[in-house]
Coordinates of C-alpha atoms and ligand atoms in Angstrom, one line a residue:
M20 CA 6.9 21.6 34.5
S21 CA 4.0 20.0 32.6
Y22 CA 4.3 19.2 29.0
S23 CA 2.6 17.3 26.2
V24 CA 3.6 14.2 24.4
V25 CA 3.8 14.1 20.6
W26 CA 3.4 10.5 19.5
F27 CA 5.0 10.0 16.1
K28 CA 3.4 7.1 14.3
R29 CA 3.4 6.8 10.5
D30 CA 3.9 10.6 10.1
L31 CA 7.7 10.9 10.2
R32 CA 8.1 14.6 9.2
L33 CA 7.9 18.0 10.7
S34 CA 6.2 19.8 7.8
D35 CA 2.4 19.7 7.7
H36 CA 2.4 17.9 11.1
A37 CA -0.8 19.1 12.7
A38 CA -0.2 17.1 15.9
L39 CA 3.2 18.7 16.5
T40 CA 1.9 22.2 15.6
Q41 CA -1.0 21.9 18.0
A42 CA 1.1 20.5 20.9
L43 CA 3.7 23.3 20.5
G44 CA 0.8 25.7 21.0
Q45 CA 0.5 24.4 24.5
G46 CA 4.2 24.6 25.5
P47 CA 7.2 22.2 25.6
V48 CA 6.8 18.7 24.0
L49 CA 8.3 15.3 24.4
C50 CA 8.6 13.8 20.9
L51 CA 8.2 10.1 21.1
Y52 CA 8.3 7.1 18.8
H53 CA 7.5 3.6 20.0
V54 CA 9.1 0.5 18.5
E55 CA 6.3 -1.9 19.5
P56 CA 7.5 -5.5 19.5
S57 CA 3.9 -6.9 19.3
L58 CA 3.3 -5.0 16.0
W59 CA 6.6 -6.2 14.5
R60 CA 5.7 -9.8 15.2
S61 CA 2.7 -9.5 12.9
A62 CA 2.4 -11.6 9.7
D63 CA 2.5 -8.4 7.6
A64 CA 5.7 -7.0 9.0
A65 CA 9.1 -7.3 7.4
T66 CA 12.7 -6.3 7.9
Q67 CA 12.6 -3.9 5.0
H68 CA 9.8 -2.0 6.7
Y69 CA 11.8 -1.8 9.9
H70 CA 15.0 -0.6 8.2
F71 CA 13.1 2.0 6.2
L72 CA 11.5 3.1 9.5
L73 CA 14.9 3.5 11.2
E74 CA 16.2 5.5 8.2
S75 CA 13.2 7.8 8.4
L76 CA 13.6 8.2 12.2
R77 CA 17.2 9.1 11.8
D78 CA 16.3 11.8 9.3
L79 CA 13.5 13.0 11.6
Y80 CA 15.9 13.0 14.6
L81 CA 18.3 15.3 12.8
E82 CA 15.5 17.6 11.7
I83 CA 14.2 17.9 15.3
K84 CA 17.8 18.4 16.5
R85 CA 18.3 21.3 14.1
R86 CA 15.4 23.0 15.8
G87 CA 16.9 22.6 19.2
G88 CA 14.7 19.5 20.2
V89 CA 15.1 15.8 20.7
L90 CA 13.3 12.7 19.3
H91 CA 13.1 9.9 21.8
V92 CA 12.7 6.4 20.2
V93 CA 11.7 3.8 22.8
A94 CA 11.2 0.1 22.5
G95 CA 8.1 -1.1 24.2
E96 CA 4.4 -1.5 24.0
A97 CA 2.7 1.9 23.8
V98 CA 0.5 1.6 27.0
D99 CA 3.5 0.4 29.0
V100 CA 5.7 3.2 27.9
F101 CA 3.0 5.9 28.5
D102 CA 2.4 4.3 31.9
K103 CA 6.0 4.5 32.9
L104 CA 6.5 8.0 31.6
Y105 CA 3.4 9.3 33.3
A106 CA 4.5 7.8 36.7
L107 CA 7.9 9.3 36.4
K108 CA 7.1 12.6 34.7
P109 CA 3.3 13.3 34.4
F110 CA 2.2 15.0 31.1
H111 CA -1.0 16.8 30.5
S112 CA -1.9 15.8 26.9
L113 CA -1.2 13.4 24.1
Y114 CA -1.1 14.4 20.4
S115 CA -0.8 12.2 17.4
H116 CA -2.2 11.7 13.9
Q117 CA -5.0 9.3 13.3
E118 CA -3.9 5.9 12.0
T119 CA -5.8 3.5 9.8
G120 CA -3.6 0.5 10.4
N121 CA -4.0 -3.2 10.8
A122 CA -6.0 -4.9 13.5
L123 CA -3.1 -4.9 15.9
S124 CA -2.5 -1.1 15.7
Y125 CA -6.3 -0.6 15.9
T126 CA -6.4 -2.7 19.1
R127 CA -3.3 -0.8 20.4
D128 CA -5.0 2.5 19.8
R129 CA -8.1 1.4 21.7
A130 CA -5.9 0.4 24.6
V131 CA -4.2 3.8 24.5
A132 CA -7.6 5.5 24.4
S133 CA -8.7 3.6 27.5
W134 CA -5.4 4.4 29.3
C135 CA -5.9 8.1 28.5
R136 CA -9.5 8.1 29.8
L137 CA -8.3 6.4 33.0
H138 CA -5.7 9.1 33.6
A139 CA -7.9 12.0 32.3
I140 CA -5.4 12.8 29.6
P141 CA -6.9 14.3 26.4
W142 CA -5.7 12.5 23.3
R143 CA -6.0 14.8 20.3
Q144 CA -5.7 13.0 17.0
S145 CA -5.3 15.0 13.8
Q146 CA -6.3 13.8 10.4
Q147 CA -3.4 12.2 8.5
F148 CA -4.9 11.6 5.1
G149 CA -8.1 12.5 3.2
V150 CA -9.8 9.7 5.2
T151 CA -12.7 10.6 7.5
R152 CA -13.0 8.9 10.8
G153 CA -16.7 8.0 11.7
L154 CA -17.8 8.8 8.1
K155 CA -21.6 8.6 8.1
D156 CA -22.3 8.9 4.4
R157 CA -20.1 7.8 1.5
D158 CA -21.8 10.4 -0.7
L159 CA -20.1 13.2 1.2
W160 CA -16.6 11.7 0.9
K161 CA -15.3 13.3 -2.2
D162 CA -16.2 16.8 -0.9
L163 CA -14.5 16.0 2.4
W164 CA -11.4 14.8 0.5
D165 CA -11.3 18.1 -1.5
Q166 CA -11.6 20.1 1.7
Y167 CA -8.8 18.2 3.4
V168 CA -6.3 18.5 0.6
G169 CA -7.2 22.1 -0.1
Q170 CA -6.3 23.4 3.5
P171 CA -3.0 25.1 3.7
C172 CA 0.0 23.0 4.7
L173 CA 1.4 23.7 8.1
P174 CA 5.0 24.9 8.1
A175 CA 7.6 23.0 10.1
P176 CA 8.2 24.7 13.5
A177 CA 11.3 26.9 13.7
V178 CA 12.1 25.8 17.3
I179 CA 11.0 22.8 19.3
P180 CA 11.2 23.4 23.1
W181 CA 11.7 19.9 24.4
V182 CA 11.4 17.7 27.4
D183 CA 13.8 14.9 28.3
L184 CA 12.8 11.3 28.8
P185 CA 13.2 10.4 32.6
W186 CA 15.3 7.3 31.9
R187 CA 18.1 6.2 29.7
E188 CA 16.9 4.1 26.8
P189 CA 19.1 1.2 25.6
A190 CA 20.0 0.8 21.9
L191 CA 17.1 -0.1 19.6
P192 CA 16.5 -3.8 18.9
K193 CA 17.9 -5.3 15.7
A194 CA 15.4 -6.7 13.2
A195 CA 16.2 -10.3 14.2
A196 CA 15.5 -9.5 17.9
L197 CA 12.0 -8.5 16.8
G198 CA 11.6 -11.9 15.2
L199 CA 12.0 -10.5 11.6
D200 CA 13.5 -12.4 8.9
V201 CA 17.0 -11.1 8.0
A202 CA 16.5 -11.1 4.2
E203 CA 15.5 -7.8 2.6
P204 CA 15.5 -6.5 -1.0
S205 CA 19.1 -5.3 -1.8
Q206 CA 17.8 -2.6 -4.1
R207 CA 14.9 -1.2 -2.0
Q208 CA 14.3 2.5 -1.7
R209 CA 15.8 4.2 1.4
G210 CA 13.8 6.0 4.0
G211 CA 13.7 9.6 5.2
R212 CA 12.2 13.0 4.2
T213 CA 15.4 14.2 2.6
L214 CA 15.2 11.4 0.0
A215 CA 11.5 11.7 -0.2
L216 CA 11.8 15.4 -1.3
E217 CA 14.4 14.4 -3.9
V218 CA 12.0 11.8 -5.3
L219 CA 9.1 14.2 -5.3
N220 CA 11.1 16.9 -7.1
S221 CA 12.5 14.6 -9.7
F222 CA 9.0 13.3 -10.4
L223 CA 7.3 16.6 -10.7
N224 CA 9.9 18.3 -12.7
D225 CA 11.0 15.5 -15.0
R226 CA 9.8 11.9 -14.6
S227 CA 6.1 12.7 -14.6
Q228 CA 6.4 13.5 -18.3
Q229 CA 6.4 9.7 -18.8
Y230 CA 3.6 9.0 -16.3
R231 CA 1.0 8.7 -19.0
G232 CA 1.9 5.7 -21.1
G233 CA 4.7 4.7 -18.9
I234 CA 3.2 3.3 -15.7
S235 CA 1.9 -0.1 -17.0
S236 CA 5.0 -1.7 -18.3
P237 CA 7.4 -3.0 -15.6
L238 CA 10.2 -1.7 -17.8
S239 CA 9.2 2.0 -17.8
A240 CA 7.2 2.1 -14.6
P241 CA 10.2 2.2 -12.1
T242 CA 11.0 5.7 -13.4
A243 CA 7.7 6.8 -14.9
C244 CA 5.8 6.2 -11.6
S245 CA 6.3 8.7 -8.8
R246 CA 7.9 6.1 -6.5
L247 CA 6.4 8.0 -3.5
S248 CA 4.3 5.2 -2.1
A249 CA 6.7 4.2 0.7
Y250 CA 7.2 7.8 1.7
L251 CA 3.5 8.3 2.0
T252 CA 3.1 5.1 4.0
F253 CA 5.6 6.2 6.6
G254 CA 4.5 9.8 6.4
C255 CA 7.8 11.3 5.3
L256 CA 5.7 13.5 3.1
S257 CA 2.1 14.5 3.8
L258 CA -0.5 13.7 1.2
R259 CA -1.6 17.3 1.2
E260 CA 1.8 18.6 0.4
I261 CA 2.2 16.3 -2.6
V262 CA -1.3 17.2 -3.9
Q263 CA -0.5 20.9 -3.5
A264 CA 3.0 20.7 -5.0
T265 CA 1.5 18.8 -8.0
S266 CA -1.2 21.4 -8.5
L267 CA 1.4 24.2 -8.5
Q268 CA 3.5 22.4 -11.0
L269 CA 0.4 21.9 -13.2
K270 CA -0.2 25.7 -13.1
A271 CA 3.4 26.4 -14.0
L272 CA 3.3 24.2 -17.2
S273 CA 2.4 25.9 -20.5
P274 CA -0.4 24.7 -22.8
A275 CA 2.3 23.2 -25.1
Q276 CA 3.1 20.8 -22.3
A277 CA -0.3 19.1 -22.5
W278 CA 1.1 15.6 -22.2
H279 CA 3.0 16.4 -19.1
K280 CA -0.2 18.0 -17.7
K281 CA -2.2 15.0 -18.4
G282 CA 0.3 12.9 -16.5
L283 CA 0.2 15.1 -13.5
T284 CA -3.6 15.1 -13.5
A285 CA -3.7 11.3 -13.7
F286 CA -1.2 11.3 -10.8
I287 CA -3.5 13.4 -8.6
S288 CA -6.3 11.0 -9.3
R289 CA -4.1 8.2 -7.9
L290 CA -3.6 10.3 -4.7
Y291 CA -7.4 10.4 -4.5
W292 CA -7.6 6.6 -4.8
H293 CA -5.0 6.3 -2.1
C294 CA -7.5 7.8 0.4
H295 CA -10.5 6.2 -1.3
F296 CA -9.1 2.7 -0.6
I297 CA -7.8 3.5 3.0
Q298 CA -11.3 4.8 3.8
K299 CA -12.7 1.3 3.2
L300 CA -10.5 -0.2 5.9
E301 CA -11.2 2.8 8.2
S302 CA -15.0 2.3 7.7
E303 CA -14.8 -1.5 8.0
P304 CA -11.7 -2.8 9.7
E305 CA -13.0 -6.4 9.2
I306 CA -12.0 -6.4 5.5
E307 CA -8.5 -7.3 6.7
F308 CA -9.9 -10.7 7.5
Q309 CA -13.3 -11.1 5.9
N310 CA -14.6 -10.9 2.4
M311 CA -15.9 -7.4 1.7
H312 CA -19.0 -9.1 0.3
R313 CA -19.8 -12.0 2.7
G314 CA -21.7 -13.8 0.0
Y315 CA -18.2 -14.8 -1.3
D316 CA -17.4 -16.7 1.9
G317 CA -16.2 -20.2 1.1
L318 CA -15.3 -19.4 -2.5
R319 CA -11.7 -20.5 -2.1
E320 CA -11.0 -20.8 1.6
N321 CA -11.4 -24.6 1.6
D322 CA -9.4 -25.3 -1.5
W323 CA -6.0 -24.2 -0.3
N324 CA -3.2 -25.6 -2.4
P325 CA 0.2 -25.3 -0.7
A326 CA 2.1 -26.4 -3.8
H327 CA 0.6 -23.6 -5.8
F328 CA 1.5 -21.1 -3.1
E329 CA 5.1 -22.4 -2.7
A330 CA 5.6 -22.2 -6.5
L331 CA 4.3 -18.6 -6.6
K332 CA 6.5 -17.5 -3.7
A333 CA 9.5 -19.2 -5.2
G334 CA 8.9 -17.5 -8.6
Q335 CA 8.5 -21.0 -10.2
T336 CA 5.0 -20.9 -11.6
G337 CA 6.5 -21.4 -15.1
W338 CA 4.9 -18.2 -16.5
P339 CA 7.9 -16.0 -17.1
M340 CA 6.1 -12.7 -16.5
V341 CA 4.9 -13.8 -13.1
D342 CA 8.2 -15.3 -12.0
A343 CA 10.1 -12.3 -13.1
C344 CA 7.8 -10.0 -11.1
V345 CA 8.4 -12.2 -8.0
E346 CA 12.1 -11.8 -8.5
M347 CA 11.9 -8.0 -9.1
L348 CA 9.9 -7.8 -5.9
R349 CA 12.4 -9.8 -3.9
E350 CA 15.2 -7.5 -5.1
T351 CA 13.5 -4.1 -5.0
G352 CA 10.5 -4.3 -2.7
W353 CA 8.4 -2.6 -5.4
L354 CA 6.2 -3.4 -8.4
N355 CA 3.9 -1.2 -10.5
F356 CA 0.2 -1.4 -10.1
R357 CA -0.5 -3.6 -13.2
M358 CA 2.1 -6.2 -12.3
R359 CA 0.8 -6.3 -8.7
A360 CA -2.7 -6.8 -10.1
M361 CA -1.4 -9.6 -12.4
L362 CA 0.3 -11.4 -9.5
V363 CA -2.8 -11.4 -7.4
S364 CA -5.0 -12.3 -10.3
T365 CA -2.8 -15.2 -11.2
A366 CA -2.9 -16.3 -7.5
A367 CA -6.6 -15.9 -7.3
Y368 CA -7.8 -17.4 -10.6
P369 CA -5.6 -20.1 -12.3
L370 CA -3.9 -21.0 -8.9
W371 CA -7.2 -20.5 -7.0
L372 CA -5.5 -19.3 -3.8
D373 CA -7.4 -17.5 -1.1
W374 CA -6.4 -13.8 -0.8
R375 CA -5.5 -13.8 2.9
P376 CA -2.2 -15.8 3.0
V377 CA -1.3 -14.3 -0.4
G378 CA -1.9 -10.9 1.0
H379 CA 0.3 -11.5 4.1
W380 CA 3.2 -12.7 1.8
L381 CA 2.8 -9.7 -0.5
A382 CA 2.5 -7.3 2.5
R383 CA 6.0 -8.4 3.5
Q384 CA 7.3 -8.0 0.0
F385 CA 5.9 -4.5 -0.6
L386 CA 8.0 -1.8 1.0
D387 CA 5.0 0.5 0.8
Y388 CA 2.6 -1.8 2.5
E389 CA -0.4 0.3 3.5
P390 CA -3.1 -1.9 5.0
G391 CA -6.1 0.1 3.6
I392 CA -4.9 0.0 0.0
H393 CA -3.4 -3.5 0.3
W394 CA -6.4 -5.5 1.6
S395 CA -8.9 -3.6 -0.5
Q396 CA -6.8 -4.3 -3.6
L397 CA -6.2 -7.9 -2.7
Q398 CA -10.0 -8.4 -2.4
M399 CA -10.7 -6.5 -5.6
Q400 CA -8.2 -8.4 -7.7
S401 CA -9.5 -11.7 -6.2
G402 CA -13.2 -10.9 -7.0
T403 CA -14.5 -10.9 -3.4
T404 CA -15.7 -7.3 -3.1
G405 CA -18.7 -8.2 -5.1
I406 CA -18.9 -4.6 -6.5
N407 CA -16.1 -4.7 -9.1
I408 CA -16.1 -6.4 -12.5
P409 CA -13.6 -9.2 -12.0
R410 CA -10.4 -8.4 -13.9
I411 CA -8.4 -11.4 -14.8
Y412 CA -4.9 -10.7 -16.1
N413 CA -3.5 -13.3 -18.4
P414 CA 0.3 -13.4 -17.7
I415 CA 1.1 -14.5 -21.3
K416 CA -0.9 -11.5 -22.7
Q417 CA 0.7 -9.2 -20.2
A418 CA 4.1 -10.3 -21.4
Q419 CA 3.0 -9.8 -25.0
D420 CA 1.7 -6.2 -24.3
H421 CA 4.3 -5.0 -21.8
D422 CA 7.5 -6.9 -22.5
P423 CA 7.3 -8.0 -26.2
N424 CA 11.1 -8.3 -26.6
G425 CA 11.7 -10.1 -23.3
V426 CA 13.9 -7.4 -21.8
F427 CA 12.1 -7.6 -18.5
V428 CA 11.9 -11.4 -18.1
R429 CA 15.5 -11.7 -19.2
R430 CA 16.6 -9.1 -16.7
W431 CA 15.1 -11.0 -13.8
L432 CA 15.3 -14.6 -15.0
P433 CA 18.8 -15.3 -16.2
A434 CA 17.9 -18.6 -17.9
M435 CA 15.5 -16.7 -20.2
R436 CA 18.5 -15.0 -21.7
R437 CA 19.3 -18.3 -23.5
V438 CA 15.7 -18.7 -24.8
P439 CA 15.3 -17.6 -28.4
D440 CA 12.8 -14.7 -29.0
T441 CA 10.2 -17.0 -30.7
W442 CA 9.8 -18.9 -27.4
L443 CA 9.7 -16.1 -25.0
L444 CA 6.0 -16.3 -24.1
E445 CA 5.8 -20.0 -23.7
P446 CA 9.3 -21.3 -23.3
W447 CA 8.1 -24.6 -21.9
K448 CA 6.9 -25.5 -25.4
M449 CA 10.4 -25.3 -26.9
P450 CA 11.4 -28.4 -28.8
H451 CA 14.1 -30.5 -27.2
S452 CA 16.5 -30.0 -30.1
L453 CA 16.3 -26.3 -29.5
Q454 CA 16.8 -26.7 -25.7
T455 CA 20.0 -28.6 -26.5
Q456 CA 21.1 -26.0 -29.1
H457 CA 20.7 -23.1 -26.7
N458 CA 21.8 -25.0 -23.6
V459 CA 18.6 -24.2 -21.6
Y460 CA 16.4 -27.0 -20.4
V461 CA 12.7 -27.1 -19.6
G462 CA 12.2 -28.6 -16.2
T463 CA 15.7 -27.8 -14.9
D464 CA 16.6 -24.2 -16.0
L465 CA 13.0 -23.2 -16.8
S466 CA 10.0 -24.1 -14.7
V467 CA 7.1 -25.9 -16.4
P468 CA 3.8 -24.2 -15.7
I469 CA 2.3 -25.9 -12.6
I470 CA -1.1 -25.8 -14.1
E471 CA -2.7 -25.4 -17.6
L472 CA -3.5 -21.7 -17.7
E473 CA -6.5 -21.6 -20.0
A474 CA -8.4 -24.5 -18.5
S475 CA -7.8 -23.5 -14.9
T476 CA -8.7 -19.8 -15.5
R477 CA -11.9 -20.9 -17.2
A478 CA -12.8 -23.2 -14.3
A479 CA -12.1 -20.3 -11.9
K480 CA -14.3 -17.9 -13.8
E481 CA -17.2 -20.4 -13.9
K482 CA -17.1 -20.8 -10.1
L483 CA -16.9 -17.1 -9.5
Y484 CA -19.7 -16.3 -12.0
A485 CA -21.9 -19.0 -10.6
L486 CA -21.7 -17.3 -7.2
R487 CA -22.2 -13.8 -8.6
A488 CA -25.4 -15.0 -10.3
Q489 CA -27.1 -16.1 -7.1
T490 CA -30.0 -13.9 -6.1
E491 CA -28.9 -13.4 -2.5
V492 CA -25.4 -12.5 -3.6
R493 CA -26.7 -10.0 -6.2
S494 CA -29.1 -8.4 -3.7
A495 CA -26.4 -8.1 -1.0
K496 CA -24.2 -6.1 -3.4
R497 CA -26.2 -2.9 -2.9
A498 CA -25.1 -2.6 0.8
V499 CA -21.4 -3.0 -0.2
V500 CA -21.8 -0.3 -2.8
Q501 CA -23.5 2.0 -0.3
K502 CA -20.6 1.6 2.2
H503 CA -17.5 1.4 -0.1
G504 CA -18.3 2.2 -3.7
S505 CA -16.8 5.1 -5.6
R506 CA -19.5 7.7 -6.2
K507 CA -17.9 8.9 -9.5
R508 CA -20.2 7.0 -11.9
M509 CA -23.1 7.1 -9.5
T510 CA -23.1 10.9 -9.8
T511 CA -23.3 10.7 -13.6
V512 CA -26.1 8.2 -13.2
K513 CA -28.0 10.5 -10.9
Q514 CA -28.0 13.1 -13.6
K515 CA -29.3 10.7 -16.2
P516 CA -31.6 8.4 -14.3
V517 CA -33.0 6.6 -17.3
S518 CA -29.7 5.7 -19.0
A519 CA -29.1 2.2 -17.5
P520 CA -30.8 -0.4 -15.4
A521 CA -30.0 -0.3 -11.7
S522 CA -27.8 -3.4 -11.7
Q523 CA -25.5 -1.7 -14.3
Q524 CA -25.4 1.6 -12.5
Q525 CA -23.8 -0.1 -9.5
T526 CA -21.0 -1.6 -11.6
L527 CA -18.2 0.6 -10.4
D528 CA -14.5 1.0 -11.3
F529 CA -13.2 0.5 -7.8
Ligands
LIG13 C1 -2.7 -6.2 -5.0 C2 -2.2 -4.8 -4.8 C3 -1.7 -4.3 -3.6 C4 -1.3 -3.0 -3.4 N1 -0.8 -2.7 -2.2 C5 -0.4 -1.4 -2.0 C6 0.2 -1.0 -0.8 O1 0.3 -1.8 0.2 N2 0.6 0.3 -0.6 C7 0.4 1.2 -1.6 O2 0.8 2.4 -1.5 N3 -0.1 0.8 -2.8 C8 -0.5 -0.4 -3.0 N4 -1.1 -0.8 -4.3 C9 -1.4 0.3 -5.2 C10 -0.3 0.6 -6.3 O3 0.2 -0.5 -6.9 C11 0.9 1.3 -5.6 O4 0.4 2.5 -4.9 C12 1.9 1.9 -6.6 O5 2.4 0.9 -7.4 C13 3.0 2.6 -5.9 O6 4.0 3.2 -6.7 P1 4.0 4.7 -7.0 O7 4.1 5.5 -5.7 O8 5.2 5.0 -7.9 O9 2.6 5.0 -7.7 P2 2.1 6.2 -8.5 O10 1.4 5.7 -9.7 O11 3.1 7.3 -8.7 O12 0.9 6.7 -7.6 C14 1.0 7.7 -6.6 C15 0.4 7.3 -5.3 O13 -1.0 7.1 -5.5 C16 -1.5 6.0 -4.7 N5 -1.9 4.9 -5.6 C17 -1.5 4.6 -6.9 N6 -2.2 3.6 -7.4 C18 -3.1 3.3 -6.5 C19 -4.2 2.4 -6.4 N7 -4.5 1.6 -7.5 N8 -4.9 2.3 -5.3 C20 -4.7 3.1 -4.3 N9 -3.7 4.0 -4.3 C21 -3.0 4.1 -5.4 C22 -0.3 5.5 -3.9 O14 -0.2 6.1 -2.7 C23 0.9 6.0 -4.8 O15 2.1 6.2 -4.1 C24 -1.5 -2.1 -4.5 C25 -2.0 -2.5 -5.7 C26 -2.4 -3.8 -5.9 C27 -2.9 -4.3 -7.2

């Protein structure tokens, strides 16, 4: 009996699963997931990702079982597993979703494509997000995204006629056997579609009322934000089903619920950004390693300061807001957008650290690590895209704006609980008499800032702006905008061609 293979990747669900639906149209299927050791050895992989994956696979296994099928999870490199399977039990086609991953998964996909060609096996890849493979023209992108999310979601199949694996697979490797560090955040989100649906429902029906106004502070953000990112990254939910469920909820709300509606509209725009950023890596995989604007090559690469990096990773920069974020990340695997941006901006400007090692460290810290969003954001917050106005977040001002009473820093940095309110923003300046009075000492209980914030930020800005001002750097910006820039403001500009000089027209939000 011939059959097709459905290769589950970062699409761990049955609903709106185009690859599975198409394969079932051809007859019985072998549902397969590979745990690929070479991918788990990568600098961006972490135990929390592996455990979230296993939880999601367990959920998927049960969903498939309920429909009379079986999910086979096999440890091994994709080509090796396909080769063995084909030799023992030849299959006629391979189905999966497209994946915009890191360089390793891209190389793996090319190897699988060659293997398929060699064996004359068609490999049909369905679109996973509103990301277009082989996009020719960025101007068309927004319409393509609208078309993609507007198509009806595919229902989960009622029955899955299945094919067995022709060998007995041993137990899956533990995280340590894959070379992963044992530590993981104790309070991270758990994987699987069942939980993903609960999180989606609680957000749409209730928590999204706080979305507007609640997403910037690290105090309100953990409940005001959707918290769907990891479920999107692992594909427990499809992007399209989230967009469509949100649109339905928007329609159900009354005009009196205008604030709630605004929150949901803002949320949909984030889902658009999700794909907008992943498209950048899809169109130019090199941005995982190289500056998006090559004119910024050499900006920080040769000034690497290991002491700064170690202090950042240890949460000992001395700036309470930064150190508290590092602690929260270590314990939960999640931070809201603004705090992520502040962490990277602190790394990139006052600490003057190159985005690549910082990005690998953060990729392991973020449970929702999504290469396309991550590397684009790392570059954007470090000022190497060349097309964004550099945003430099001052950690003291962020504390003032988003944690004025010190609730957040005291939650994550126990020593800060003994610091009186007056000294919350700059505790290292506390007079010695007060340190004794409150039994909290600068240098032992509290870190002293490793660098003077104002002067180091000014020096960083000067270096960046000197480069930005160079004629070659300015003129090379146009090509980056053409390839990656959002067309939102460009559209407005096209309608009013005389409103601003060309250089300003290309200053885009993201
Ligand atoms: C340096 C840096 C690195 C980041 N790395 C990642 C990453 O690896 N994976 C990831 O999913 N997000 C990343 N983000 C974007 C953003 O911080 C997270 O998506 C968000 O905090 C996730 O929480 P949420 O699902 O509750 O967000 P919500 O605010 O509820 O947003 C809903 C969804 O929209 C998308 N989204 C939200 N904000 C952005 C954004 N600015 N850019 C692109 N997509 C967005 C995400 O898919 C998110 O799940 C990064 C941001 C920065 C500044």
